[in-house]
């Protein structure tokens, strides 16, 4: 039987500025980060937090 390769990930959380969201996500994407989700920040209001992941190898 062949051995199954397991992919491992690293994760990042970043604050998003609502007036510059695309530029922020584009700059992380260039470095191989994939957006997982965006949730409201702990401060409420317009504050957002993005969760990203990328393979470790």
PDB file of C-alpha atoms in Angstrom:
ATOM      1  CA  UNK A   1       0.000   0.000   0.000  1.00  0.00           C
ATOM      2  CA  UNK A   2       1.170   3.528  -0.680  1.00  0.00           C
ATOM      3  CA  UNK A   3       1.698   5.972   2.146  1.00  0.00           C
ATOM      4  CA  UNK A   4      -0.740   8.897   2.217  1.00  0.00           C
ATOM      5  CA  UNK A   5       0.870  12.324   2.196  1.00  0.00           C
ATOM      6  CA  UNK A   6      -0.528  14.641   4.817  1.00  0.00           C
ATOM      7  CA  UNK A   7      -0.515  18.357   4.071  1.00  0.00           C
ATOM      8  CA  UNK A   8       0.293  20.696   6.926  1.00  0.00           C
ATOM      9  CA  UNK A   9      -0.712  24.338   7.167  1.00  0.00           C
ATOM     10  CA  UNK A  10       0.354  27.515   8.870  1.00  0.00           C
ATOM     11  CA  UNK A  11      -2.230  30.115   9.825  1.00  0.00           C
ATOM     12  CA  UNK A  12      -2.394  33.879  10.250  1.00  0.00           C
ATOM     13  CA  UNK A  13      -4.970  36.327  11.520  1.00  0.00           C
ATOM     14  CA  UNK A  14      -4.836  39.894  10.267  1.00  0.00           C
ATOM     15  CA  UNK A  15      -6.905  43.006  10.879  1.00  0.00           C
ATOM     16  CA  UNK A  16      -8.622  44.354   7.763  1.00  0.00           C
ATOM     17  CA  UNK A  17      -9.204  48.018   7.106  1.00  0.00           C
ATOM     18  CA  UNK A  18     -12.557  48.237   5.334  1.00  0.00           C
ATOM     19  CA  UNK A  19     -11.346  51.014   3.029  1.00  0.00           C
ATOM     20  CA  UNK A  20      -8.323  48.940   1.868  1.00  0.00           C
ATOM     21  CA  UNK A  21      -9.468  45.300   2.097  1.00  0.00           C
ATOM     22  CA  UNK A  22      -8.606  44.238  -1.455  1.00  0.00           C
ATOM     23  CA  UNK A  23      -5.073  45.627  -1.351  1.00  0.00           C
ATOM     24  CA  UNK A  24      -4.388  43.966   2.009  1.00  0.00           C
ATOM     25  CA  UNK A  25      -5.671  40.555   0.866  1.00  0.00           C
ATOM     26  CA  UNK A  26      -3.863  40.846  -2.496  1.00  0.00           C
ATOM     27  CA  UNK A  27      -0.541  41.477  -0.743  1.00  0.00           C
ATOM     28  CA  UNK A  28      -0.969  38.392   1.460  1.00  0.00           C
ATOM     29  CA  UNK A  29      -2.117  36.338  -1.530  1.00  0.00           C
ATOM     30  CA  UNK A  30       1.124  37.109  -3.388  1.00  0.00           C
ATOM     31  CA  UNK A  31       2.936  35.379  -0.517  1.00  0.00           C
ATOM     32  CA  UNK A  32       0.802  32.237  -0.934  1.00  0.00           C
ATOM     33  CA  UNK A  33      -1.804  32.907   1.746  1.00  0.00           C
ATOM     34  CA  UNK A  34      -5.384  31.754   1.099  1.00  0.00           C
ATOM     35  CA  UNK A  35      -8.342  33.502   2.712  1.00  0.00           C
ATOM     36  CA  UNK A  36     -10.372  31.150   4.913  1.00  0.00           C
ATOM     37  CA  UNK A  37     -12.907  33.535   6.444  1.00  0.00           C
ATOM     38  CA  UNK A  38     -13.532  37.097   7.585  1.00  0.00           C
ATOM     39  CA  UNK A  39     -15.259  37.772  10.903  1.00  0.00           C
ATOM     40  CA  UNK A  40     -16.146  40.893  12.893  1.00  0.00           C
ATOM     41  CA  UNK A  41     -13.295  42.085  15.093  1.00  0.00           C
ATOM     42  CA  UNK A  42     -13.472  42.140  18.880  1.00  0.00           C
ATOM     43  CA  UNK A  43     -13.962  45.909  18.876  1.00  0.00           C
ATOM     44  CA  UNK A  44     -17.094  45.719  16.751  1.00  0.00           C
ATOM     45  CA  UNK A  45     -18.049  48.465  14.329  1.00  0.00           C
ATOM     46  CA  UNK A  46     -16.233  48.346  10.998  1.00  0.00           C
ATOM     47  CA  UNK A  47     -13.341  46.308  12.403  1.00  0.00           C
ATOM     48  CA  UNK A  48     -12.802  42.980  10.607  1.00  0.00           C
ATOM     49  CA  UNK A  49     -10.364  40.118  11.120  1.00  0.00           C
ATOM     50  CA  UNK A  50      -9.248  37.816   8.291  1.00  0.00           C
ATOM     51  CA  UNK A  51      -8.099  34.251   8.861  1.00  0.00           C
ATOM     52  CA  UNK A  52      -5.624  32.918   6.289  1.00  0.00           C
ATOM     53  CA  UNK A  53      -3.749  29.684   5.659  1.00  0.00           C
ATOM     54  CA  UNK A  54      -0.948  28.391   3.436  1.00  0.00           C
ATOM     55  CA  UNK A  55       0.830  25.077   3.065  1.00  0.00           C
ATOM     56  CA  UNK A  56       4.031  24.730   5.074  1.00  0.00           C
ATOM     57  CA  UNK A  57       5.875  22.876   2.340  1.00  0.00           C
TER      58      UNK A  57
END
